[in-house]
Amino acid sequence: MSSIEGGRSDPDGRADPLHDLRTFVDELEAWLVTGPATLDAARAPIPSFAERVEVMSRLMADLHDAGWARYGWPESLGGLGGTIVHRAAMWDALARRGVAGMALFEHLEVLAPTLVALGPRDFVVRALPAFLSGRELWAQGFSEPEAGSDLASLRTRAVAADGGFIVNGRKIWTSWARYATWCLLLTRTGTPESRHRGLTALIVDLRSRGVEVTTIVQANGTDELAEVVFDDVFVPADRIVGQLDGGWAVAMHILSSERGTFAWFRHCFLYQHLREHLDHGDAGNDFGLGGALLDLVAVTATSHDGLRSHEAGVPLGPRATFTKLLLCAAEQAVNDWILDADADLAVGVQDAATAMRRQEYLFSRIVTVYGGSQQMQLETIAKQALGLP
Amino acid sequence: MTAGTPRSFEGDDEFLAAACAAASRSSGADALETLGWWDLLPELDDPDARAAVFAVFRAQGRSLTGSIALGALMAHPYPVPGDRQPGSVAAAVTRRSLRRGTVVLVVGDVPSELLLVDRPGVGASLVPVADVDLLRVEIPGRLALHEVVVDLDAAPISVPEVDAAPARRRSHALGRMAMSLEMLGAAEATLALAVEHVQAREQFGKPIGSFQAIRHLLAWARTDCAAVEAVARHAVALDRVAPTGFDEILKALAGRNARRACERTLQSFGGVGFTAEHDHHHFHSRVLALDSLLGTSSELTRELGARLRTSGSDPAIAAGVLVPVDAR
């Protein structure tokens, strides 16, 4: 396998799992068999997102204490070394043990790699362990009411002030904002016409004076999205991620994770979702089940390539876009089959498990919008992979 | 018209480029010689040699050429007595015809000496080519296809069932991987033609490749190719350590996606793509022919679903299993 730098014993003095991913997985799986009580809690169907975040935060605290959640993150920032492949293996193992999803910790794989690569070190060295242990969570503030696919037109302004910036503006579709302590916020520091050249990524404390988070209840009944208004919010100068006016590069770094490597993590749970419902199906819908399997395997292969590229520090480029499209297709195929196999999610009594199926099914209809709409992804491929004008 | 050379597909490497060049310059037999393919074949357990062995099929798909490679590859797992020259033995492929029952086919060049015909539950026979009649199957695709007329009940069993059974599983797995890569190559090549076409063809005063409807059609075709390429590369790299049935997953995906890519590119060609003069139908017909052998995409997809549902057997590649991909 590709080399992983810097091995050492984990907190319990077990054999060094960094040199051998299989050993890492075997030891983690053994640990999970008698895992903490918080693991059992995370395996139950929990329709409430507030409760789900709470349960997952407690599980993450235990995984952090035991060391598992620290693998894959740099030792200099509170991790135990290793690479994204260790994280990929950890979440794969959790999915196989029946954990239903990452909840807010999806942002660990969307935002944290960029914080590690481009964030202010003194801040990240404290913030990363707090995130990994579930104590302080993160939201991502990109989209605005007038800036969706055209992200470079965003208008939330950050103006230099004594010791930092004053931020004014409005973000929307900000996932998990009501549960988060921190927001990685894309702001305009250049002129209104500066487009992608005049953006700066700031870390904003959502507890600050002038921040107002309004929950958006979604069509599937969940409420992890929010509108966030910033009214003269002060942000200290040392909270810049990347460079001043270099926010576009930060955004692209994040989107590369969100479209490329994140797919691995999400598809592990889609596999689990499919496996858990196998007894619902019959011979009449085996073709749909097999088709969903094909779509999932395509994500396994392309997102694994993404993990390895990320590990090697090679930019994914348009390959992240293929992975994003394939993940959406897989998510819809899995949920199509689940609906096909049992229409209770459409017309049945909504017990916790059925309610979860309904949430997931409906959410799978909107996955082609978030993280870059499907039409924008297809344009990226047309330009960058096909060379069309 | 000749096939365009697709640029910048994933997994393209020097050997694939050489294979494409050799395939389009010379006959199938000469191309295999040039590439040293016969020296690579016995080294299938070496990951680099294996990748090169399979790259030839992707090249054949792209260049609409053929050789004895598929039959030789599929014969390779069987214990065949004697010291044989390259090209002297090839395995036939059997399929069920709705009207005529079991049909024995030679895909690609006919071997010079022996045809290996395997029958599940019975064993494999080595039939001298001189003793059979070969009926050429006339379909587009520039794919040599022959139906074998042979009285199998009269043919002696050369490899008894006890040895033939494991060899058959391996032979089918190798054959499915090879056909998947050939379908991928064909889909990639007709996509490359489509990309050229939509940049040149103008309507309403501009290239049709500037219209999003067309761009997105081809972007989907490109995504379908990227999926097959990635899964095929993993299948070839993992080979024997891949989960059981991974060759069927690959072929089901390759058949579905390559057919879909051919349909999308045909739409972008317009009427000219449906003419005998245009190469598109050769790529499309080759995909259809290969999809129909060793399990169609539809059959395999349904069977994979049934197997997953009834046995719960886990077809996923766990993160830990992916390690060997990087061991090469």
mmCIF file with all atom_site columns, N, CA and C in Angstrom, chain B residues 164-216:
data_model
loop_
_atom_site.group_PDB
_atom_site.id
_atom_site.type_symbol
_atom_site.label_atom_id
_atom_site.label_alt_id
_atom_site.label_comp_id
_atom_site.label_asym_id
_atom_site.label_entity_id
_atom_site.label_seq_id
_atom_site.pdbx_PDB_ins_code
_atom_site.Cartn_x
_atom_site.Cartn_y
_atom_site.Cartn_z
_atom_site.occupancy
_atom_site.B_iso_or_equiv
_atom_site.pdbx_formal_charge
_atom_site.auth_seq_id
_atom_site.auth_comp_id
_atom_site.auth_asym_id
_atom_site.auth_atom_id
_atom_site.pdbx_PDB_model_num
ATOM 1   N N  . ALA B 1 164 ? -12.566 -29.346 -14.570 1.00 0.00 ? 164 ALA B N  1
ATOM 2   C CA . ALA B 1 164 ? -13.159 -28.311 -15.428 1.00 0.00 ? 164 ALA B CA 1
ATOM 3   C C  . ALA B 1 164 ? -13.953 -27.288 -14.616 1.00 0.00 ? 164 ALA B C  1
ATOM 4   N N  . ALA B 1 165 ? -14.588 -27.747 -13.523 1.00 0.00 ? 165 ALA B N  1
ATOM 5   C CA . ALA B 1 165 ? -15.466 -26.835 -12.771 1.00 0.00 ? 165 ALA B CA 1
ATOM 6   C C  . ALA B 1 165 ? -14.732 -25.594 -12.252 1.00 0.00 ? 165 ALA B C  1
ATOM 7   N N  . PRO B 1 166 ? -13.609 -25.771 -11.531 1.00 0.00 ? 166 PRO B N  1
ATOM 8   C CA . PRO B 1 166 ? -12.900 -24.560 -11.075 1.00 0.00 ? 166 PRO B CA 1
ATOM 9   C C  . PRO B 1 166 ? -12.310 -23.751 -12.235 1.00 0.00 ? 166 PRO B C  1
ATOM 10  N N  . ALA B 1 167 ? -11.843 -24.474 -13.259 1.00 0.00 ? 167 ALA B N  1
ATOM 11  C CA . ALA B 1 167 ? -11.292 -23.767 -14.418 1.00 0.00 ? 167 ALA B CA 1
ATOM 12  C C  . ALA B 1 167 ? -12.374 -22.930 -15.095 1.00 0.00 ? 167 ALA B C  1
ATOM 13  N N  . ARG B 1 168 ? -13.596 -23.472 -15.127 1.00 0.00 ? 168 ARG B N  1
ATOM 14  C CA . ARG B 1 168 ? -14.721 -22.782 -15.767 1.00 0.00 ? 168 ARG B CA 1
ATOM 15  C C  . ARG B 1 168 ? -15.041 -21.478 -15.039 1.00 0.00 ? 168 ARG B C  1
ATOM 16  N N  . ARG B 1 169 ? -15.054 -21.553 -13.706 1.00 0.00 ? 169 ARG B N  1
ATOM 17  C CA . ARG B 1 169 ? -15.347 -20.328 -12.939 1.00 0.00 ? 169 ARG B CA 1
ATOM 18  C C  . ARG B 1 169 ? -14.312 -19.250 -13.248 1.00 0.00 ? 169 ARG B C  1
ATOM 19  N N  . ARG B 1 170 ? -13.060 -19.668 -13.272 1.00 0.00 ? 170 ARG B N  1
ATOM 20  C CA . ARG B 1 170 ? -11.982 -18.716 -13.544 1.00 0.00 ? 170 ARG B CA 1
ATOM 21  C C  . ARG B 1 170 ? -12.069 -18.205 -14.984 1.00 0.00 ? 170 ARG B C  1
ATOM 22  N N  . SER B 1 171 ? -12.330 -19.120 -15.898 1.00 0.00 ? 171 SER B N  1
ATOM 23  C CA . SER B 1 171 ? -12.419 -18.764 -17.315 1.00 0.00 ? 171 SER B CA 1
ATOM 24  C C  . SER B 1 171 ? -13.522 -17.736 -17.532 1.00 0.00 ? 171 SER B C  1
ATOM 25  N N  . HIS B 1 172 ? -14.678 -17.967 -16.906 1.00 0.00 ? 172 HIS B N  1
ATOM 26  C CA . HIS B 1 172 ? -15.786 -17.025 -17.072 1.00 0.00 ? 172 HIS B CA 1
ATOM 27  C C  . HIS B 1 172 ? -15.467 -15.681 -16.440 1.00 0.00 ? 172 HIS B C  1
ATOM 28  N N  . ALA B 1 173 ? -14.793 -15.708 -15.298 1.00 0.00 ? 173 ALA B N  1
ATOM 29  C CA . ALA B 1 173 ? -14.430 -14.443 -14.650 1.00 0.00 ? 173 ALA B CA 1
ATOM 30  C C  . ALA B 1 173 ? -13.480 -13.643 -15.548 1.00 0.00 ? 173 ALA B C  1
ATOM 31  N N  . LEU B 1 174 ? -12.482 -14.340 -16.102 1.00 0.00 ? 174 LEU B N  1
ATOM 32  C CA . LEU B 1 174 ? -11.532 -13.657 -16.995 1.00 0.00 ? 174 LEU B CA 1
ATOM 33  C C  . LEU B 1 174 ? -12.256 -13.142 -18.241 1.00 0.00 ? 174 LEU B C  1
ATOM 34  N N  . GLY B 1 175 ? -13.136 -13.982 -18.787 1.00 0.00 ? 175 GLY B N  1
ATOM 35  C CA . GLY B 1 175 ? -13.877 -13.594 -19.989 1.00 0.00 ? 175 GLY B CA 1
ATOM 36  C C  . GLY B 1 175 ? -14.757 -12.388 -19.732 1.00 0.00 ? 175 GLY B C  1
ATOM 37  N N  . ARG B 1 176 ? -15.426 -12.367 -18.577 1.00 0.00 ? 176 ARG B N  1
ATOM 38  C CA . ARG B 1 176 ? -16.297 -11.220 -18.270 1.00 0.00 ? 176 ARG B CA 1
ATOM 39  C C  . ARG B 1 176 ? -15.487 -9.942  -18.109 1.00 0.00 ? 176 ARG B C  1
ATOM 40  N N  . MET B 1 177 ? -14.331 -10.050 -17.450 1.00 0.00 ? 177 MET B N  1
ATOM 41  C CA . MET B 1 177 ? -13.505 -8.842  -17.295 1.00 0.00 ? 177 MET B CA 1
ATOM 42  C C  . MET B 1 177 ? -13.043 -8.340  -18.669 1.00 0.00 ? 177 MET B C  1
ATOM 43  N N  . ALA B 1 178 ? -12.613 -9.286  -19.522 1.00 0.00 ? 178 ALA B N  1
ATOM 44  C CA . ALA B 1 178 ? -12.117 -8.908  -20.853 1.00 0.00 ? 178 ALA B CA 1
ATOM 45  C C  . ALA B 1 178 ? -13.226 -8.251  -21.678 1.00 0.00 ? 178 ALA B C  1
ATOM 46  N N  . MET B 1 179 ? -14.397 -8.875  -21.687 1.00 0.00 ? 179 MET B N  1
ATOM 47  C CA . MET B 1 179 ? -15.501 -8.316  -22.485 1.00 0.00 ? 179 MET B CA 1
ATOM 48  C C  . MET B 1 179 ? -15.925 -6.953  -21.945 1.00 0.00 ? 179 MET B C  1
ATOM 49  N N  . SER B 1 180 ? -15.858 -6.786  -20.634 1.00 0.00 ? 180 SER B N  1
ATOM 50  C CA . SER B 1 180 ? -16.232 -5.495  -20.045 1.00 0.00 ? 180 SER B CA 1
ATOM 51  C C  . SER B 1 180 ? -15.296 -4.403  -20.546 1.00 0.00 ? 180 SER B C  1
ATOM 52  N N  . LEU B 1 181 ? -14.008 -4.713  -20.583 1.00 0.00 ? 181 LEU B N  1
ATOM 53  C CA . LEU B 1 181 ? -13.059 -3.705  -21.045 1.00 0.00 ? 181 LEU B CA 1
ATOM 54  C C  . LEU B 1 181 ? -13.228 -3.420  -22.530 1.00 0.00 ? 181 LEU B C  1
ATOM 55  N N  . GLU B 1 182 ? -13.594 -4.451  -23.296 1.00 0.00 ? 182 GLU B N  1
ATOM 56  C CA . GLU B 1 182 ? -13.811 -4.227  -24.726 1.00 0.00 ? 182 GLU B CA 1
ATOM 57  C C  . GLU B 1 182 ? -15.058 -3.357  -24.955 1.00 0.00 ? 182 GLU B C  1
ATOM 58  N N  . MET B 1 183 ? -16.106 -3.606  -24.157 1.00 0.00 ? 183 MET B N  1
ATOM 59  C CA . MET B 1 183 ? -17.289 -2.752  -24.264 1.00 0.00 ? 183 MET B CA 1
ATOM 60  C C  . MET B 1 183 ? -16.950 -1.322  -23.861 1.00 0.00 ? 183 MET B C  1
ATOM 61  N N  . LEU B 1 184 ? -16.129 -1.171  -22.812 1.00 0.00 ? 184 LEU B N  1
ATOM 62  C CA . LEU B 1 184 ? -15.712 0.168   -22.400 1.00 0.00 ? 184 LEU B CA 1
ATOM 63  C C  . LEU B 1 184 ? -14.976 0.873   -23.536 1.00 0.00 ? 184 LEU B C  1
ATOM 64  N N  . GLY B 1 185 ? -14.036 0.162   -24.157 1.00 0.00 ? 185 GLY B N  1
ATOM 65  C CA . GLY B 1 185 ? -13.271 0.760   -25.249 1.00 0.00 ? 185 GLY B CA 1
ATOM 66  C C  . GLY B 1 185 ? -14.168 1.223   -26.388 1.00 0.00 ? 185 GLY B C  1
ATOM 67  N N  . ALA B 1 186 ? -15.157 0.388   -26.728 1.00 0.00 ? 186 ALA B N  1
ATOM 68  C CA . ALA B 1 186 ? -16.066 0.753   -27.817 1.00 0.00 ? 186 ALA B CA 1
ATOM 69  C C  . ALA B 1 186 ? -16.876 1.986   -27.448 1.00 0.00 ? 186 ALA B C  1
ATOM 70  N N  . ALA B 1 187 ? -17.355 2.038   -26.200 1.00 0.00 ? 187 ALA B N  1
ATOM 71  C CA . ALA B 1 187 ? -18.144 3.191   -25.768 1.00 0.00 ? 187 ALA B CA 1
ATOM 72  C C  . ALA B 1 187 ? -17.295 4.459   -25.762 1.00 0.00 ? 187 ALA B C  1
ATOM 73  N N  . GLU B 1 188 ? -16.056 4.339   -25.301 1.00 0.00 ? 188 GLU B N  1
ATOM 74  C CA . GLU B 1 188 ? -15.153 5.492   -25.272 1.00 0.00 ? 188 GLU B CA 1
ATOM 75  C C  . GLU B 1 188 ? -14.895 6.023   -26.677 1.00 0.00 ? 188 GLU B C  1
ATOM 76  N N  . ALA B 1 189 ? -14.705 5.095   -27.616 1.00 0.00 ? 189 ALA B N  1
ATOM 77  C CA . ALA B 1 189 ? -14.351 5.523   -28.972 1.00 0.00 ? 189 ALA B CA 1
ATOM 78  C C  . ALA B 1 189 ? -15.518 6.210   -29.664 1.00 0.00 ? 189 ALA B C  1
ATOM 79  N N  . THR B 1 190 ? -16.721 5.686   -29.472 1.00 0.00 ? 190 THR B N  1
ATOM 80  C CA . THR B 1 190 ? -17.839 6.353   -30.143 1.00 0.00 ? 190 THR B CA 1
ATOM 81  C C  . THR B 1 190 ? -18.173 7.671   -29.442 1.00 0.00 ? 190 THR B C  1
ATOM 82  N N  . LEU B 1 191 ? -17.870 7.749   -28.151 1.00 0.00 ? 191 LEU B N  1
ATOM 83  C CA . LEU B 1 191 ? -18.021 9.030   -27.450 1.00 0.00 ? 191 LEU B CA 1
ATOM 84  C C  . LEU B 1 191 ? -17.030 10.058  -28.001 1.00 0.00 ? 191 LEU B C  1
ATOM 85  N N  . ALA B 1 192 ? -15.811 9.617   -28.281 1.00 0.00 ? 192 ALA B N  1
ATOM 86  C CA . ALA B 1 192 ? -14.817 10.538  -28.854 1.00 0.00 ? 192 ALA B CA 1
ATOM 87  C C  . ALA B 1 192 ? -15.300 11.052  -30.213 1.00 0.00 ? 192 ALA B C  1
ATOM 88  N N  . LEU B 1 193 ? -15.894 10.152  -31.002 1.00 0.00 ? 193 LEU B N  1
ATOM 89  C CA . LEU B 1 193 ? -16.452 10.593  -32.292 1.00 0.00 ? 193 LEU B CA 1
ATOM 90  C C  . LEU B 1 193 ? -17.578 11.604  -32.082 1.00 0.00 ? 193 LEU B C  1
ATOM 91  N N  . ALA B 1 194 ? -18.407 11.350  -31.076 1.00 0.00 ? 194 ALA B N  1
ATOM 92  C CA . ALA B 1 194 ? -19.535 12.240  -30.812 1.00 0.00 ? 194 ALA B CA 1
ATOM 93  C C  . ALA B 1 194 ? -19.045 13.625  -30.391 1.00 0.00 ? 194 ALA B C  1
ATOM 94  N N  . VAL B 1 195 ? -17.998 13.646  -29.585 1.00 0.00 ? 195 VAL B N  1
ATOM 95  C CA . VAL B 1 195 ? -17.454 14.934  -29.131 1.00 0.00 ? 195 VAL B CA 1
ATOM 96  C C  . VAL B 1 195 ? -16.935 15.729  -30.339 1.00 0.00 ? 195 VAL B C  1
ATOM 97  N N  . GLU B 1 196 ? -16.255 15.034  -31.248 1.00 0.00 ? 196 GLU B N  1
ATOM 98  C CA . GLU B 1 196 ? -15.803 15.712  -32.478 1.00 0.00 ? 196 GLU B CA 1
ATOM 99  C C  . GLU B 1 196 ? -16.997 16.230  -33.276 1.00 0.00 ? 196 GLU B C  1
ATOM 100 N N  . HIS B 1 197 ? -18.000 15.366  -33.384 1.00 0.00 ? 197 HIS B N  1
ATOM 101 C CA . HIS B 1 197 ? -19.164 15.706  -34.198 1.00 0.00 ? 197 HIS B CA 1
ATOM 102 C C  . HIS B 1 197 ? -19.880 16.954  -33.678 1.00 0.00 ? 197 HIS B C  1
ATOM 103 N N  . VAL B 1 198 ? -20.126 17.013  -32.375 1.00 0.00 ? 198 VAL B N  1
ATOM 104 C CA . VAL B 1 198 ? -20.931 18.132  -31.863 1.00 0.00 ? 198 VAL B CA 1
ATOM 105 C C  . VAL B 1 198 ? -20.158 19.450  -31.883 1.00 0.00 ? 198 VAL B C  1
ATOM 106 N N  . GLN B 1 199 ? -18.834 19.365  -32.020 1.00 0.00 ? 199 GLN B N  1
ATOM 107 C CA . GLN B 1 199 ? -18.071 20.605  -32.156 1.00 0.00 ? 199 GLN B CA 1
ATOM 108 C C  . GLN B 1 199 ? -18.061 21.100  -33.595 1.00 0.00 ? 199 GLN B C  1
ATOM 109 N N  . ALA B 1 200 ? -18.257 20.169  -34.535 1.00 0.00 ? 200 ALA B N  1
ATOM 110 C CA . ALA B 1 200 ? -18.205 20.544  -35.952 1.00 0.00 ? 200 ALA B CA 1
ATOM 111 C C  . ALA B 1 200 ? -19.595 20.845  -36.516 1.00 0.00 ? 200 ALA B C  1
ATOM 112 N N  . ARG B 1 201 ? -20.575 20.113  -36.087 1.00 0.00 ? 201 ARG B N  1
ATOM 113 C CA . ARG B 1 201 ? -21.919 20.239  -36.630 1.00 0.00 ? 201 ARG B CA 1
ATOM 114 C C  . ARG B 1 201 ? -22.587 21.516  -36.103 1.00 0.00 ? 201 ARG B C  1
ATOM 115 N N  . GLU B 1 202 ? -23.031 22.365  -37.021 1.00 0.00 ? 202 GLU B N  1
ATOM 116 C CA . GLU B 1 202 ? -23.676 23.613  -36.611 1.00 0.00 ? 202 GLU B CA 1
ATOM 117 C C  . GLU B 1 202 ? -25.159 23.600  -36.939 1.00 0.00 ? 202 GLU B C  1
ATOM 118 N N  . GLN B 1 203 ? -25.950 24.130  -36.034 1.00 0.00 ? 203 GLN B N  1
ATOM 119 C CA . GLN B 1 203 ? -27.368 24.387  -36.242 1.00 0.00 ? 203 GLN B CA 1
ATOM 120 C C  . GLN B 1 203 ? -27.685 25.693  -35.531 1.00 0.00 ? 203 GLN B C  1
ATOM 121 N N  . PHE B 1 204 ? -28.639 26.438  -36.062 1.00 0.00 ? 204 PHE B N  1
ATOM 122 C CA . PHE B 1 204 ? -28.976 27.758  -35.497 1.00 0.00 ? 204 PHE B CA 1
ATOM 123 C C  . PHE B 1 204 ? -27.726 28.632  -35.394 1.00 0.00 ? 204 PHE B C  1
ATOM 124 N N  . GLY B 1 205 ? -26.773 28.417  -36.313 1.00 0.00 ? 205 GLY B N  1
ATOM 125 C CA . GLY B 1 205 ? -25.609 29.286  -36.384 1.00 0.00 ? 205 GLY B CA 1
ATOM 126 C C  . GLY B 1 205 ? -24.513 28.997  -35.382 1.00 0.00 ? 205 GLY B C  1
ATOM 127 N N  . LYS B 1 206 ? -24.615 27.912  -34.650 1.00 0.00 ? 206 LYS B N  1
ATOM 128 C CA . LYS B 1 206 ? -23.507 27.582  -33.736 1.00 0.00 ? 206 LYS B CA 1
ATOM 129 C C  . LYS B 1 206 ? -23.390 26.076  -33.556 1.00 0.00 ? 206 LYS B C  1
ATOM 130 N N  . PRO B 1 207 ? -22.208 25.623  -33.076 1.00 0.00 ? 207 PRO B N  1
ATOM 131 C CA . PRO B 1 207 ? -22.011 24.181  -32.906 1.00 0.00 ? 207 PRO B CA 1
ATOM 132 C C  . PRO B 1 207 ? -23.048 23.611  -31.938 1.00 0.00 ? 207 PRO B C  1
ATOM 133 N N  . ILE B 1 208 ? -23.590 22.448  -32.265 1.00 0.00 ? 208 ILE B N  1
ATOM 134 C CA . ILE B 1 208 ? -24.613 21.879  -31.373 1.00 0.00 ? 208 ILE B CA 1
ATOM 135 C C  . ILE B 1 208 ? -24.017 21.519  -30.013 1.00 0.00 ? 208 ILE B C  1
ATOM 136 N N  . GLY B 1 209 ? -22.686 21.416  -29.952 1.00 0.00 ? 209 GLY B N  1
ATOM 137 C CA . GLY B 1 209 ? -22.022 21.156  -28.669 1.00 0.00 ? 209 GLY B CA 1
ATOM 138 C C  . GLY B 1 209 ? -22.072 22.344  -27.725 1.00 0.00 ? 209 GLY B C  1
ATOM 139 N N  . SER B 1 210 ? -22.639 23.463  -28.176 1.00 0.00 ? 210 SER B N  1
ATOM 140 C CA . SER B 1 210 ? -22.805 24.593  -27.263 1.00 0.00 ? 210 SER B CA 1
ATOM 141 C C  . SER B 1 210 ? -24.179 24.565  -26.589 1.00 0.00 ? 210 SER B C  1
ATOM 142 N N  . PHE B 1 211 ? -25.039 23.644  -27.015 1.00 0.00 ? 211 PHE B N  1
ATOM 143 C CA . PHE B 1 211 ? -26.361 23.531  -26.387 1.00 0.00 ? 211 PHE B CA 1
ATOM 144 C C  . PHE B 1 211 ? -26.282 22.579  -25.183 1.00 0.00 ? 211 PHE B C  1
ATOM 145 N N  . GLN B 1 212 ? -26.844 23.036  -24.067 1.00 0.00 ? 212 GLN B N  1
ATOM 146 C CA . GLN B 1 212 ? -26.718 22.229  -22.853 1.00 0.00 ? 212 GLN B CA 1
ATOM 147 C C  . GLN B 1 212 ? -27.349 20.848  -23.004 1.00 0.00 ? 212 GLN B C  1
ATOM 148 N N  . ALA B 1 213 ? -28.429 20.758  -23.747 1.00 0.00 ? 213 ALA B N  1
ATOM 149 C CA . ALA B 1 213 ? -29.078 19.448  -23.890 1.00 0.00 ? 213 ALA B CA 1
ATOM 150 C C  . ALA B 1 213 ? -28.096 18.427  -24.458 1.00 0.00 ? 213 ALA B C  1
ATOM 151 N N  . ILE B 1 214 ? -27.303 18.856  -25.432 1.00 0.00 ? 214 ILE B N  1
ATOM 152 C CA . ILE B 1 214 ? -26.313 17.968  -26.061 1.00 0.00 ? 214 ILE B CA 1
ATOM 153 C C  . ILE B 1 214 ? -25.124 17.741  -25.133 1.00 0.00 ? 214 ILE B C  1
ATOM 154 N N  . ARG B 1 215 ? -24.674 18.819  -24.506 1.00 0.00 ? 215 ARG B N  1
ATOM 155 C CA . ARG B 1 215 ? -23.510 18.715  -23.615 1.00 0.00 ? 215 ARG B CA 1
ATOM 156 C C  . ARG B 1 215 ? -23.802 17.737  -22.480 1.00 0.00 ? 215 ARG B C  1
ATOM 157 N N  . HIS B 1 216 ? -25.001 17.827  -21.932 1.00 0.00 ? 216 HIS B N  1
ATOM 158 C CA . HIS B 1 216 ? -25.326 16.979  -20.789 1.00 0.00 ? 216 HIS B CA 1
ATOM 159 C C  . HIS B 1 216 ? -25.514 15.520  -21.201 1.00 0.00 ? 216 HIS B C  1
#
